[in-house]
Short mmCIF file of C-alpha atoms and ligand atoms in Angstrom, two decimals:
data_model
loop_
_atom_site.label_atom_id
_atom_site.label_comp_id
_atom_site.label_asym_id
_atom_site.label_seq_id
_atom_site.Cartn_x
_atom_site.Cartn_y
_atom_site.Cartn_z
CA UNK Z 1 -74.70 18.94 -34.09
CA UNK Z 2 -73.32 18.25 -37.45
CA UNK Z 3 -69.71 18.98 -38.29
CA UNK Z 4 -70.11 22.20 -40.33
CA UNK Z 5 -72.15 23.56 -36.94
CA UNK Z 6 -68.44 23.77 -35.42
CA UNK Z 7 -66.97 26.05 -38.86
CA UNK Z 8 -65.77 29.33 -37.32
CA UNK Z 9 -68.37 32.39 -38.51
CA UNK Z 10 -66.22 35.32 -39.47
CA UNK Z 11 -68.49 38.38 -39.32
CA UNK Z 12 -67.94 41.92 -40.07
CA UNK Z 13 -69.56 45.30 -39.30
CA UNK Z 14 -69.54 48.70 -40.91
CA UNK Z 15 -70.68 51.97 -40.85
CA UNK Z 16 -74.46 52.40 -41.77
CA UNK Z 17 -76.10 55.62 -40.00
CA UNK Z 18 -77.48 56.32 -37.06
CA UNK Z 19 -79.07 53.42 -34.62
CA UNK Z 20 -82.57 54.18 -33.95
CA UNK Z 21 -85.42 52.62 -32.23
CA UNK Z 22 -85.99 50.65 -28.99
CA UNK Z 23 -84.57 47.51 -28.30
CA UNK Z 24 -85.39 44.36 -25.36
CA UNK Z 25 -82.46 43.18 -24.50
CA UNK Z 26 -82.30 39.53 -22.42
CA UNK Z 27 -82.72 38.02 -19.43
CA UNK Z 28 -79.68 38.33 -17.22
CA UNK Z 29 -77.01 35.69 -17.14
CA UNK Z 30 -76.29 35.64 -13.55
CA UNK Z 31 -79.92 35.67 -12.58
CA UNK Z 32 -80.75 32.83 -15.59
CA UNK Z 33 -78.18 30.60 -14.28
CA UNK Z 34 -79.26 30.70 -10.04
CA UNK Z 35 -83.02 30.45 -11.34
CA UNK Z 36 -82.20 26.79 -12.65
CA UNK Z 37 -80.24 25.62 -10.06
CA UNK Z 38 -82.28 27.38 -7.62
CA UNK Z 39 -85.55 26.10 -9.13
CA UNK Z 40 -83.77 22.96 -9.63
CA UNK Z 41 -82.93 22.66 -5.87
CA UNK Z 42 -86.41 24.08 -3.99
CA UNK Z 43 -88.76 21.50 -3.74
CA UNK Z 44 -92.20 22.25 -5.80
CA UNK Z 45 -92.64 24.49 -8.93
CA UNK Z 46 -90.89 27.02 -10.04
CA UNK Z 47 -92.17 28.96 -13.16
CA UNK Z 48 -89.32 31.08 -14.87
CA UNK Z 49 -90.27 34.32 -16.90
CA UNK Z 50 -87.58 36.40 -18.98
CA UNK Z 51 -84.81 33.64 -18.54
CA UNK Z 52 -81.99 34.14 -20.94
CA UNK Z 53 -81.89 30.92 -23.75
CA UNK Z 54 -77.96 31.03 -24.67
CA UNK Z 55 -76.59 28.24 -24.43
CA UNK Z 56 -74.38 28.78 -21.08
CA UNK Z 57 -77.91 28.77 -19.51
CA UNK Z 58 -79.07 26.18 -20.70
CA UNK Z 59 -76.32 24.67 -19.99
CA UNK Z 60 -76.97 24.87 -16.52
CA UNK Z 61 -80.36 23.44 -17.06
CA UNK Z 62 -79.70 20.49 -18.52
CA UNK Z 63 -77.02 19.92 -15.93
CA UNK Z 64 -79.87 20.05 -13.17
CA UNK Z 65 -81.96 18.08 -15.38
CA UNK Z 66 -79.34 15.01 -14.68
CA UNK Z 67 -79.25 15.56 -11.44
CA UNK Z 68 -83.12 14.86 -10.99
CA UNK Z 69 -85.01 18.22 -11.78
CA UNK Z 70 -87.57 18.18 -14.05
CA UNK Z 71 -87.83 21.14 -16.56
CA UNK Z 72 -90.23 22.31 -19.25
CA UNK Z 73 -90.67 25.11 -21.75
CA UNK Z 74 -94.70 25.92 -21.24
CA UNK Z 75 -94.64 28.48 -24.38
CA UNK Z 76 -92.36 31.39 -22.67
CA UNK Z 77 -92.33 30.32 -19.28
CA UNK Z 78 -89.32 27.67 -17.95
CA UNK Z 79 -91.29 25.49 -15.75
CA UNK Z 80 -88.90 23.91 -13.03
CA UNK Z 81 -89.74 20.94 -10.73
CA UNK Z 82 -87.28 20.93 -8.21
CA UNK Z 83 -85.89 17.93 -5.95
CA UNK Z 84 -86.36 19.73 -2.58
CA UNK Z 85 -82.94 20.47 -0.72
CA UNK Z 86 -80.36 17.72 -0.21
CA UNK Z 87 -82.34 15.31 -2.91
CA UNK Z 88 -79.69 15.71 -5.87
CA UNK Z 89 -79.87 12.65 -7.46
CA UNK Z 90 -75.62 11.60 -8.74
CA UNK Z 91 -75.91 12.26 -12.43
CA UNK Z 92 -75.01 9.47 -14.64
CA UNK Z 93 -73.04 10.78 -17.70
CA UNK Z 94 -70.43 13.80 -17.23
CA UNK Z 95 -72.37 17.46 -16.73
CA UNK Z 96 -70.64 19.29 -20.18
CA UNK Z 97 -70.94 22.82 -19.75
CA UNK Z 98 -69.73 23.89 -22.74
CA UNK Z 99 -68.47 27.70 -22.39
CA UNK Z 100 -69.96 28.68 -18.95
CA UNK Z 101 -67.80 29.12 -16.22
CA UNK Z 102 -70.29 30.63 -13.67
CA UNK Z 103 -72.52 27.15 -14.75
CA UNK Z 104 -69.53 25.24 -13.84
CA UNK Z 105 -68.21 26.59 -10.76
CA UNK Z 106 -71.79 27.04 -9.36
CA UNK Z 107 -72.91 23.67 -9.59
CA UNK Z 108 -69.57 22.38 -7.98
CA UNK Z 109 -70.30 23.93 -4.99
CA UNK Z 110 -73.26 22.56 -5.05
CA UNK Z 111 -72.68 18.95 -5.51
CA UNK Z 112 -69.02 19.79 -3.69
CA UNK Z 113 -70.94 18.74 -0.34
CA UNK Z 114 -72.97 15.26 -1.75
CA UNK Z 115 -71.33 12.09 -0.88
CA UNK Z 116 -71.28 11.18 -4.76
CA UNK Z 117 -69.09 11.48 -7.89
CA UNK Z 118 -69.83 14.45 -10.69
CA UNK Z 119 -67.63 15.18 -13.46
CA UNK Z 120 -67.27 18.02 -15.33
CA UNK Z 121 -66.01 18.94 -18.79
CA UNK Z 122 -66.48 21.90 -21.10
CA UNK Z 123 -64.92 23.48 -24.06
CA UNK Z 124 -61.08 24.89 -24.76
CA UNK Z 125 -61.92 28.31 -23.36
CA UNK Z 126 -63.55 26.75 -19.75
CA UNK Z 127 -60.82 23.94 -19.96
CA UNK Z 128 -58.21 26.91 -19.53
CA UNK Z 129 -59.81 28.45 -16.85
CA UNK Z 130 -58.58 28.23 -12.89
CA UNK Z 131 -60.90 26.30 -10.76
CA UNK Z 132 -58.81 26.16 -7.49
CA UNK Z 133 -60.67 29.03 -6.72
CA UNK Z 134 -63.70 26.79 -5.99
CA UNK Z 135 -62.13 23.35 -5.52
CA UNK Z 136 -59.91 24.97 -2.14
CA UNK Z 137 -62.62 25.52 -0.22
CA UNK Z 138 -64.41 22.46 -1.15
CA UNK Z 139 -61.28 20.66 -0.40
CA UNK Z 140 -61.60 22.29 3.19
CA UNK Z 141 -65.49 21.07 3.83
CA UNK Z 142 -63.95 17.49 2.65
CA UNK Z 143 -64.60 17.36 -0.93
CA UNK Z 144 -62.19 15.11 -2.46
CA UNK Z 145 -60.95 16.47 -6.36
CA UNK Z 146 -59.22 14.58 -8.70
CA UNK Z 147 -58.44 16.37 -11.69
CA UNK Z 148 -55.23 17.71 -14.42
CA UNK Z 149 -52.26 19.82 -12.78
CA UNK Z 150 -53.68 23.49 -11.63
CA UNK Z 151 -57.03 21.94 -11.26
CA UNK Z 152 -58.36 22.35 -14.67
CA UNK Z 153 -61.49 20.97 -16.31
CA UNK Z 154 -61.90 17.59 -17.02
CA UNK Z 155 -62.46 16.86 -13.51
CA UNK Z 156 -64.40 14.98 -11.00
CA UNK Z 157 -65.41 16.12 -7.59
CA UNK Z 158 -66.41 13.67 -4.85
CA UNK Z 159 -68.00 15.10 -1.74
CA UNK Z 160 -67.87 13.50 1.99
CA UNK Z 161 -69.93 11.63 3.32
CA UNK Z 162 -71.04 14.45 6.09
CA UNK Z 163 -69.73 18.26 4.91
CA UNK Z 164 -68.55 20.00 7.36
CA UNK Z 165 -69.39 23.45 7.34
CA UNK Z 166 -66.61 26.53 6.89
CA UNK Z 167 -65.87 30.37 7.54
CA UNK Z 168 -64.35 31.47 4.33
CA UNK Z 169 -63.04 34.37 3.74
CA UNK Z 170 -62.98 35.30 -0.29
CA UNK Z 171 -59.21 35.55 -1.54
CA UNK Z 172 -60.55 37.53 -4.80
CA UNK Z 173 -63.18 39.80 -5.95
CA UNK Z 174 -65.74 36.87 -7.05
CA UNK Z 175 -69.34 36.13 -6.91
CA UNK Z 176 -68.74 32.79 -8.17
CA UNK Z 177 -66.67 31.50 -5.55
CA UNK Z 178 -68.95 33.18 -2.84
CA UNK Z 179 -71.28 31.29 -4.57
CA UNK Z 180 -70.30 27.68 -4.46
CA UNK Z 181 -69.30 28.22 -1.22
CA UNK Z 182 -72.85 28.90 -0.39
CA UNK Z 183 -74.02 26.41 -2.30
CA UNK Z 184 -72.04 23.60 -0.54
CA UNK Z 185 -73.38 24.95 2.26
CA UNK Z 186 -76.95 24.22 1.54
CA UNK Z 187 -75.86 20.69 2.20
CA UNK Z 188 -73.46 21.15 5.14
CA UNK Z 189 -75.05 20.84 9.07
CA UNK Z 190 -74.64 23.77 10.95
CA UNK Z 191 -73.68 27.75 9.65
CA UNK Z 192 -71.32 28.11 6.67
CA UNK Z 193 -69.92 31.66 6.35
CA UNK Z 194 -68.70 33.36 3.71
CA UNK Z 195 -66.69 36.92 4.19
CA UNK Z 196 -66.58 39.01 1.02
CA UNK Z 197 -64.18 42.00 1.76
CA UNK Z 198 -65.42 43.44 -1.61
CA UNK Z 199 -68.75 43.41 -2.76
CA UNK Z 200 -69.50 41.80 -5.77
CA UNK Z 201 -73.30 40.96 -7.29
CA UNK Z 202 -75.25 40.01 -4.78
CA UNK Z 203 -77.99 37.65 -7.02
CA UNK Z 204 -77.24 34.69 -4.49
CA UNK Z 205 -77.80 35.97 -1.53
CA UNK Z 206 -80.97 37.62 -2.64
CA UNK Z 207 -82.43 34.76 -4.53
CA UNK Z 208 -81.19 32.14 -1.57
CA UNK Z 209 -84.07 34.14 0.81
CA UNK Z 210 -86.65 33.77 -2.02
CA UNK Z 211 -86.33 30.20 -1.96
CA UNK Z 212 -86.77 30.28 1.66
CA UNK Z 213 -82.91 29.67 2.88
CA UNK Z 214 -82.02 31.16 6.47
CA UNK Z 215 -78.96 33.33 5.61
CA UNK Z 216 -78.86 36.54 7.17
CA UNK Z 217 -75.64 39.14 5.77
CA UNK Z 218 -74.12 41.72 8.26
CA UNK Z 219 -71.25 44.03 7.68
CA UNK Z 220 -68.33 44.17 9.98
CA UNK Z 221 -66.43 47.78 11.22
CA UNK Z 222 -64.36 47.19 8.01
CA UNK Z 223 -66.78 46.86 5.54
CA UNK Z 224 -66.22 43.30 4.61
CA UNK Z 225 -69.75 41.52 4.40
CA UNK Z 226 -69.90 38.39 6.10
CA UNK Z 227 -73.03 35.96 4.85
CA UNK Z 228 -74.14 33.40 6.79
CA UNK Z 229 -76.21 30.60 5.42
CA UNK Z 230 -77.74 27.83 8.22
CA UNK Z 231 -77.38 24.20 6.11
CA UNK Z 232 -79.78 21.96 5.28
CA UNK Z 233 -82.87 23.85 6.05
CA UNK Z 234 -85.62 23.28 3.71
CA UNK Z 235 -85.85 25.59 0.70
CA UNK Z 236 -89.18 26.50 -1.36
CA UNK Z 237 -90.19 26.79 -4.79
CA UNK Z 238 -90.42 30.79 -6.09
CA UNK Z 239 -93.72 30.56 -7.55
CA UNK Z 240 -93.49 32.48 -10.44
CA UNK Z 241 -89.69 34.17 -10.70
CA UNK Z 242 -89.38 37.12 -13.37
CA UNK Z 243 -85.80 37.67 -14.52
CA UNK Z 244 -84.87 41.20 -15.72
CA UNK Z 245 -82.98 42.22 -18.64
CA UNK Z 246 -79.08 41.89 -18.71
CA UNK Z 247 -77.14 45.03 -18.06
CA UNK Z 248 -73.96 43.00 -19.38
CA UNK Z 249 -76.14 43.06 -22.74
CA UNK Z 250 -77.14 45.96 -22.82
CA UNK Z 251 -73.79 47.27 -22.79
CA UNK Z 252 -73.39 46.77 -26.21
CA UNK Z 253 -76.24 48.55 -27.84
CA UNK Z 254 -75.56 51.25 -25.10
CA UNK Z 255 -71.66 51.62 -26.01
CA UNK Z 256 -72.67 51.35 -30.16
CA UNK Z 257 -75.81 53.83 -29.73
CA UNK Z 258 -73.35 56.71 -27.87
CA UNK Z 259 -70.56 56.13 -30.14
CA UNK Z 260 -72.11 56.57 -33.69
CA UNK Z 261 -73.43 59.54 -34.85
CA UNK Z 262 -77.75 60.90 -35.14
CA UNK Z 263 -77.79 57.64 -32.92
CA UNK Z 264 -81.02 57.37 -30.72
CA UNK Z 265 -82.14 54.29 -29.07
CA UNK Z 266 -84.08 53.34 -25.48
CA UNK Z 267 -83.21 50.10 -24.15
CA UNK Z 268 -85.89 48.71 -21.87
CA UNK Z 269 -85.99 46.57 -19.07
CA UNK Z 270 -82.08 46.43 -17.39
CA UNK Z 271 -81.34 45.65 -14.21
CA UNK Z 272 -80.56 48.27 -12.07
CA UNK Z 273 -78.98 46.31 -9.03
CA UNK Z 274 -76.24 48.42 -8.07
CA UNK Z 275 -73.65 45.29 -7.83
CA UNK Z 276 -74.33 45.98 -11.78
CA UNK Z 277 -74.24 49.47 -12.75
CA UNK Z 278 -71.02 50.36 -12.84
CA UNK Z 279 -70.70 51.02 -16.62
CA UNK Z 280 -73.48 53.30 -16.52
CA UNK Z 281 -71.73 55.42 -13.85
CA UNK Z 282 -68.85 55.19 -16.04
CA UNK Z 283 -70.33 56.60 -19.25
CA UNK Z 284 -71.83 58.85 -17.02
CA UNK Z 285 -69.04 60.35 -15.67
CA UNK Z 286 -67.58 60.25 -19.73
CA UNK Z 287 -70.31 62.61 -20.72
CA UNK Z 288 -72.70 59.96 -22.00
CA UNK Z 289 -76.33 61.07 -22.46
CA UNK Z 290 -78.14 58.08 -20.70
CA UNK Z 291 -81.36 58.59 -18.90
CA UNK Z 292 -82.67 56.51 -16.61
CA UNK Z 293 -86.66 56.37 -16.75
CA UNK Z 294 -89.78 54.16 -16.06
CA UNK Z 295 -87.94 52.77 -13.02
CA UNK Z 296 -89.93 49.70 -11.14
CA UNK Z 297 -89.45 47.04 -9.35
CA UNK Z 298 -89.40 43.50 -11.12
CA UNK Z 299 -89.06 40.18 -9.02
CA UNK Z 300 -87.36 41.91 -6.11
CA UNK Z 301 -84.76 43.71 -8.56
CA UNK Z 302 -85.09 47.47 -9.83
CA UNK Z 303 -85.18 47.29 -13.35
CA UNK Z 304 -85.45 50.59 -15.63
CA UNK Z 305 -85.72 51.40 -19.55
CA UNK Z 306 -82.24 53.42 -20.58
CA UNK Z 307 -82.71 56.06 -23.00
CA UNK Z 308 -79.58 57.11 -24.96
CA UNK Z 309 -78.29 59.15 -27.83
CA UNK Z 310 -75.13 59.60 -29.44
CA UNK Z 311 -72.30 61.52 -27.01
CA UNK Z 312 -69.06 63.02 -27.51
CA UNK Z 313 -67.95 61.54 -24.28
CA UNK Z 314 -64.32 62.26 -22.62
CA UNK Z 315 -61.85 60.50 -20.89
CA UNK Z 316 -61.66 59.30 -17.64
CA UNK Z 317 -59.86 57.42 -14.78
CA UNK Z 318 -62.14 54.54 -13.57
CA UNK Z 319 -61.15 53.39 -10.07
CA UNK Z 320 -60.21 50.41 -9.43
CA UNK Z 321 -63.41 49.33 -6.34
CA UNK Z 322 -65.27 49.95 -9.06
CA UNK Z 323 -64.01 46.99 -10.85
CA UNK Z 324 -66.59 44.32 -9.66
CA UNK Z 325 -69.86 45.75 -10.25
CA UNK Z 326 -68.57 46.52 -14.43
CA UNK Z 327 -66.27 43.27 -14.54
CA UNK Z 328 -67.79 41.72 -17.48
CA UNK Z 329 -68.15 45.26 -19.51
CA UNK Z 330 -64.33 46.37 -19.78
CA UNK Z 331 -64.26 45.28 -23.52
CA UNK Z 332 -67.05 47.49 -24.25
CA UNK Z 333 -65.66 50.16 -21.86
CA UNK Z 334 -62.45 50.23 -24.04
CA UNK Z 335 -64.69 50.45 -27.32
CA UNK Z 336 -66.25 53.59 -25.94
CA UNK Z 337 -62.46 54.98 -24.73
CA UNK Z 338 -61.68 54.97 -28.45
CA UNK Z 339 -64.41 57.69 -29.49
CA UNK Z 340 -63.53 59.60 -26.24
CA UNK Z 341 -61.58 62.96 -26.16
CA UNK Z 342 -58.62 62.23 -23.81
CA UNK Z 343 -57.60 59.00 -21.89
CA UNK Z 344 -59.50 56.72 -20.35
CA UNK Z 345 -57.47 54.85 -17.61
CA UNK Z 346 -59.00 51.53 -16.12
CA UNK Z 347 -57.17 50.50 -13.21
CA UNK Z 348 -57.93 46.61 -11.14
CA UNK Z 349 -58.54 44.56 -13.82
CA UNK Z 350 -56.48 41.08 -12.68
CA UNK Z 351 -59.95 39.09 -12.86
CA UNK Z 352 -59.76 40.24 -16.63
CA UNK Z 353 -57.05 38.04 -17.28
CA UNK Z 354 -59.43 34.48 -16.73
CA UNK Z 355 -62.27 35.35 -17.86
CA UNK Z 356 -63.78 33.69 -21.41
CA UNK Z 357 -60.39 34.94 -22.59
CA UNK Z 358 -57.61 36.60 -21.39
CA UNK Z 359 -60.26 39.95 -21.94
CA UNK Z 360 -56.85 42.13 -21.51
CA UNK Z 361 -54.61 40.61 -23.97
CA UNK Z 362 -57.30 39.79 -26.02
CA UNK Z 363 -58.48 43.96 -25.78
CA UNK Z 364 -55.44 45.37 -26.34
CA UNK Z 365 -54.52 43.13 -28.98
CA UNK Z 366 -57.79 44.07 -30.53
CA UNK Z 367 -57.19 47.89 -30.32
CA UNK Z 368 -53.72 47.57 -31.56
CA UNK Z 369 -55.40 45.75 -35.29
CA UNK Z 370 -57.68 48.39 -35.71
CA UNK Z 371 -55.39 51.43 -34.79
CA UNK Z 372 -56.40 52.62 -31.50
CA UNK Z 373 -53.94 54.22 -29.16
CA UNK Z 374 -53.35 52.41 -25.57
CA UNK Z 375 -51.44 50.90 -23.08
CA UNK Z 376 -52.01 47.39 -21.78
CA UNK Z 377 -50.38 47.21 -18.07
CA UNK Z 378 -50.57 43.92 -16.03
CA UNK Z 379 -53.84 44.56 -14.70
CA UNK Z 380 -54.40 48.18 -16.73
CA UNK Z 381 -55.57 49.47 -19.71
CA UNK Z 382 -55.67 53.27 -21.26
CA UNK Z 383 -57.16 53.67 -24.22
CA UNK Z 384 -56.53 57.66 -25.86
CA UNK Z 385 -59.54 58.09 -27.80
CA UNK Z 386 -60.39 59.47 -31.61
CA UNK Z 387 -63.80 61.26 -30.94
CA UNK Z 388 -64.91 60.90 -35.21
CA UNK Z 389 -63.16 57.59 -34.94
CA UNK Z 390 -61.29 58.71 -38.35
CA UNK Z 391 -58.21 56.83 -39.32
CA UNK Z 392 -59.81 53.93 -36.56
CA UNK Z 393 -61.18 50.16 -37.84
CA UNK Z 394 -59.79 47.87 -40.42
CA UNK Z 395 -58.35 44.87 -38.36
CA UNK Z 396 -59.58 41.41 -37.91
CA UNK Z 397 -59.79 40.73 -33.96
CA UNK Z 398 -59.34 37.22 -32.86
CA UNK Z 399 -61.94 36.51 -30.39
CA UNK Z 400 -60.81 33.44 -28.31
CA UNK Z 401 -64.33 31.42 -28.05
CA UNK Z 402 -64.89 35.06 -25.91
CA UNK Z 403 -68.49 36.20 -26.73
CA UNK Z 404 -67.99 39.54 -25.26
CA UNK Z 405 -64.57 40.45 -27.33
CA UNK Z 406 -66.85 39.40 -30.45
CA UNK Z 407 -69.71 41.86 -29.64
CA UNK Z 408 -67.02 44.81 -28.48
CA UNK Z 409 -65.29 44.66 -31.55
CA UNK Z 410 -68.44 44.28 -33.80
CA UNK Z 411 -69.82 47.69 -32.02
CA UNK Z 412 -65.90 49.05 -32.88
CA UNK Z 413 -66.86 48.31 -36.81
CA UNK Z 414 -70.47 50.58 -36.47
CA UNK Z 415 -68.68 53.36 -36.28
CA UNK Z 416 -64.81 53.63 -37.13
CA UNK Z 417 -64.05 54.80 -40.06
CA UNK Z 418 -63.39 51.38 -42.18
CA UNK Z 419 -64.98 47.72 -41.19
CA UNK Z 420 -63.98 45.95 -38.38
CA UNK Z 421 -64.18 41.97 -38.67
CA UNK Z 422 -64.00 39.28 -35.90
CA UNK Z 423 -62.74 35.40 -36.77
CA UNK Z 424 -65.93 33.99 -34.98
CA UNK Z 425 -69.19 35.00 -34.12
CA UNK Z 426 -69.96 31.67 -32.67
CA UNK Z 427 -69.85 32.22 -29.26
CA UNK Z 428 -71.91 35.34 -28.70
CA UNK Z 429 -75.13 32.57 -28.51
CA UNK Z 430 -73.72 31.92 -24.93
CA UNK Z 431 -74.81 35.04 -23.73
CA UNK Z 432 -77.18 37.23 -26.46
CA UNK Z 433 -78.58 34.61 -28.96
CA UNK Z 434 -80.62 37.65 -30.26
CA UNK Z 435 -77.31 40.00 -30.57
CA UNK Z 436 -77.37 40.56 -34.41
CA UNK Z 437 -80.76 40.54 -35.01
CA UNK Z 438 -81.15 43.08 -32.12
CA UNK Z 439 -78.47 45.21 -33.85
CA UNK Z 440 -80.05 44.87 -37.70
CA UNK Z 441 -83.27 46.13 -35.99
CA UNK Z 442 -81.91 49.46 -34.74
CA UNK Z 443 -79.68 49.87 -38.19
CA UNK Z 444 -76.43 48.04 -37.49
CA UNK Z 445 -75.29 46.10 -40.90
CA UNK Z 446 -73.46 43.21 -40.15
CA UNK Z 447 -71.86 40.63 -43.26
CA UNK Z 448 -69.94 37.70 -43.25
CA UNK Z 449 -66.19 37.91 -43.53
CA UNK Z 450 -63.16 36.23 -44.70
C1 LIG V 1 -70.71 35.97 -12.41
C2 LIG V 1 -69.64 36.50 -11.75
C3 LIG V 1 -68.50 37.13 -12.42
C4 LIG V 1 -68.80 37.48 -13.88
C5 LIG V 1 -69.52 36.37 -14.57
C6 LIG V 1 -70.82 36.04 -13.88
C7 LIG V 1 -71.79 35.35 -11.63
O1 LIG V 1 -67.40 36.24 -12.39
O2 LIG V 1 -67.62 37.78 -14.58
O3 LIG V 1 -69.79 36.71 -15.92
O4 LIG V 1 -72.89 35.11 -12.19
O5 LIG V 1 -71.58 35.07 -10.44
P1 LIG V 1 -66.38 36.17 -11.12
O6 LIG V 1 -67.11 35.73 -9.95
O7 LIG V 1 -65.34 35.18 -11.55
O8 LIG V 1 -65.84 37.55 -11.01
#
């Protein structure tokens, strides 16, 4: 990378007509990342279609690639040669992974339970973020953790040399701690089980049985779902393992299509899993004109094309259970509460606050430069809409190394009524490499700012 690759990229967006056409948005994040370390993992070949190529992903891949997987780009097709189960080799440099928290926290629960050292590093933004959400349990199976006050990236993990397996019950709404405490399990004797008293995307689970693990996932009298994985069994190569389009992606064409005016656009191929949908019902319920056709099936996953025109959508309370399966699409969410008639109240939004960014600080302070009307509680937002979006736009929006407050606030600028800019673009290619492109293609006009 040469120096001037680390420059920030201002960017700016402005009105320009209606959005028109249809648009393929990609692969999704969560699956992307489990198909590497999955692949990675299985023993035999695994041949990945549709995975996303930003660079949290890939990440990930080069992370398993140290740790003795093999893995090829065959034209489209990720070709993974995996070390079979238990076989991580100890990887010799630090794994860096860069901006990706679900990379990081994945892979230490998977190495959390290998009697070797792994160290991890990553940039400001995943240097911030809490990671005694993954390192407590780990601590608890007999993972020793050495690492800055409030267990903060740098750090090195070091696992025992026999794991011993847990019942852990999830203190917070995450599918990334579920995860790595499945993942250590993998290499733990005996049944590790996890209890998830809210649901949150279920891609582990799901992919875990496609590779062949024994986990079987009941739910008790009070809802909570307890998943419980038998260690150390042997797990298989998918074959070939077709990753559907990202509904966190396609959230933004979706939000900028409804919001600005003659707009018509069908966005094809989205996962449909219904851990994800929850902006959908949202917009939905706000009046949205969203159809759902061509639905299919696609690698165990129903996928479906979206087709959308512009809305005058209204404001509405968004309950808080609702918050996991829409976690990642409340900056969007608030983008669409600005063209709304009314309020829009989102309520259960704590995770918000360590995400990329602080997402509700960084929202608020986002709406607050370009003129929109809300209230930014602790873990609440309500955002009193403009439904022209007159008098709305005209700030610069500081984006935090946070790809999604960069794409919210570049939808903002296609249709308020003056420009919206953003002090970096850099770090939507962790997530939607193809964002502005994407956008040109439908109509958006995007130009570099000050
Ligand atoms: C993810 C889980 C969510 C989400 C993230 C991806 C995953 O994080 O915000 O973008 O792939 O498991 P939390 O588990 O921290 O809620």
């Amino acid at each position: 990378m040469q120096p001037n690759d680390r420059a920030y990229r201002p960017l700016s967006t402005r009105r320009a007509g209606a959005l028109t056409g249809r648009a393929r948005v990609p692969g999704d994040k969560s699956i992307s990342h489990r198909a590497f370390l999955f692949g990675g993992l299985a023993a035999g070949t695994t041949r990945i279609h549709g995975l996303l190529e930003g660079e949290d992903v890939l990440a990930t891949g080069r992370a398993m690639a140290q740790m003795g997987a093999r893995i090829v780009k065959q034209h489209d097709v990720y070709v993974v040669d995996g070390v079979g189960n238990g076989a991580l080799l100890e990887p010799e440099g630090v794994l860096d992974f860069g901006n990706a928290g679900t990379g990081a926290r994945l892979t230490m629960g998977l190495v959390g339970a290998y009697d070797f050292a792994t160290t991890f590093v990553g940039d400001a933004s995943l240097s911030r973020r809490p990671m005694a959400r993954v390192l407590d349990p780990l601590r608890l199976i007999g993972t020793q953790v050495v690492a800055r006050s409030g267990d903060r990236l740098p750090l090195s993990i070091h696992g025992p040399r026999v794991a011993a397996p847990i019942a852990y019950r999830v203190p917070m709404a995450s599918a990334q701690v579920k995860s790595a405490v499945l993942l250590a399990g993998l290499n733990a004797p005996g049944m590790t089980t996890v209890i998830e008293p809210v649901a949150t995307r279920d891609h582990t689970e799901k992919m875990l049985l496609g590779f062949g693990a024994s986990l079987e996932v009941t739910t008790d009298a009070e809802g909570a779902r307890h998943i419980a994985l038998e260690g150390q069994g042997p797990l298989r190569a998918a074959g070939e393992l077709t990753v559907p389009g990202d509904p966190s992606s396609a959230a933004f064409p979706l939000v900028a299509t409804l919001i600005t005016p003659g707009s018509e656009v069908v966005i094809e191929n989205v996962l449909m899993n219904p851990t994800r949908t929850g902006l959908i019902d949202t917009l939905l319920e706000m009046g949205a004109s969203i159809e759902i056709v061509n639905r299919r099936s696609e690698g165990g996953e129903d996928v479906a094309d979206l087709h959308v025109r512009h809305s005058q959508l209204k404001g509405v309370t968004v309950p808080p259970e609702r918050a996991p399966s829409m976690i990642d699409e409340y900056p969007v969410l608030a983008i669409a509460a600005a063209f709304a008639e009314g309020t829009t109240l989102m309520q259960g939004l704590d995770e918000l606050r360590v995400k990329e960014s602080d997402r509700l600080s960084a929202v608020a302070k986002g709406l607050e430069a370009n003129g929109i009307s809300h209230v930014e509680g602790h873990d609440s937002l309500s955002v009193t809409g403009t439904p022209d979006g007159r008098g709305l736009g005209g700030g610069r929006v500081t984006t935090h190394l946070d790809h999604r407050i960069a794409m919210s606030f570049l939808v903002l600028g296609m249709a308020s009524e003056t420009p919206v800019s953003i002090d970096d673009a850099r770090m939507i290619a962790t997530s939607f490499p193809e964002f502005e492109t994407m956008m040109t293609d439908l109509g958006a006009v995007f130009e570099p700012a000050e």
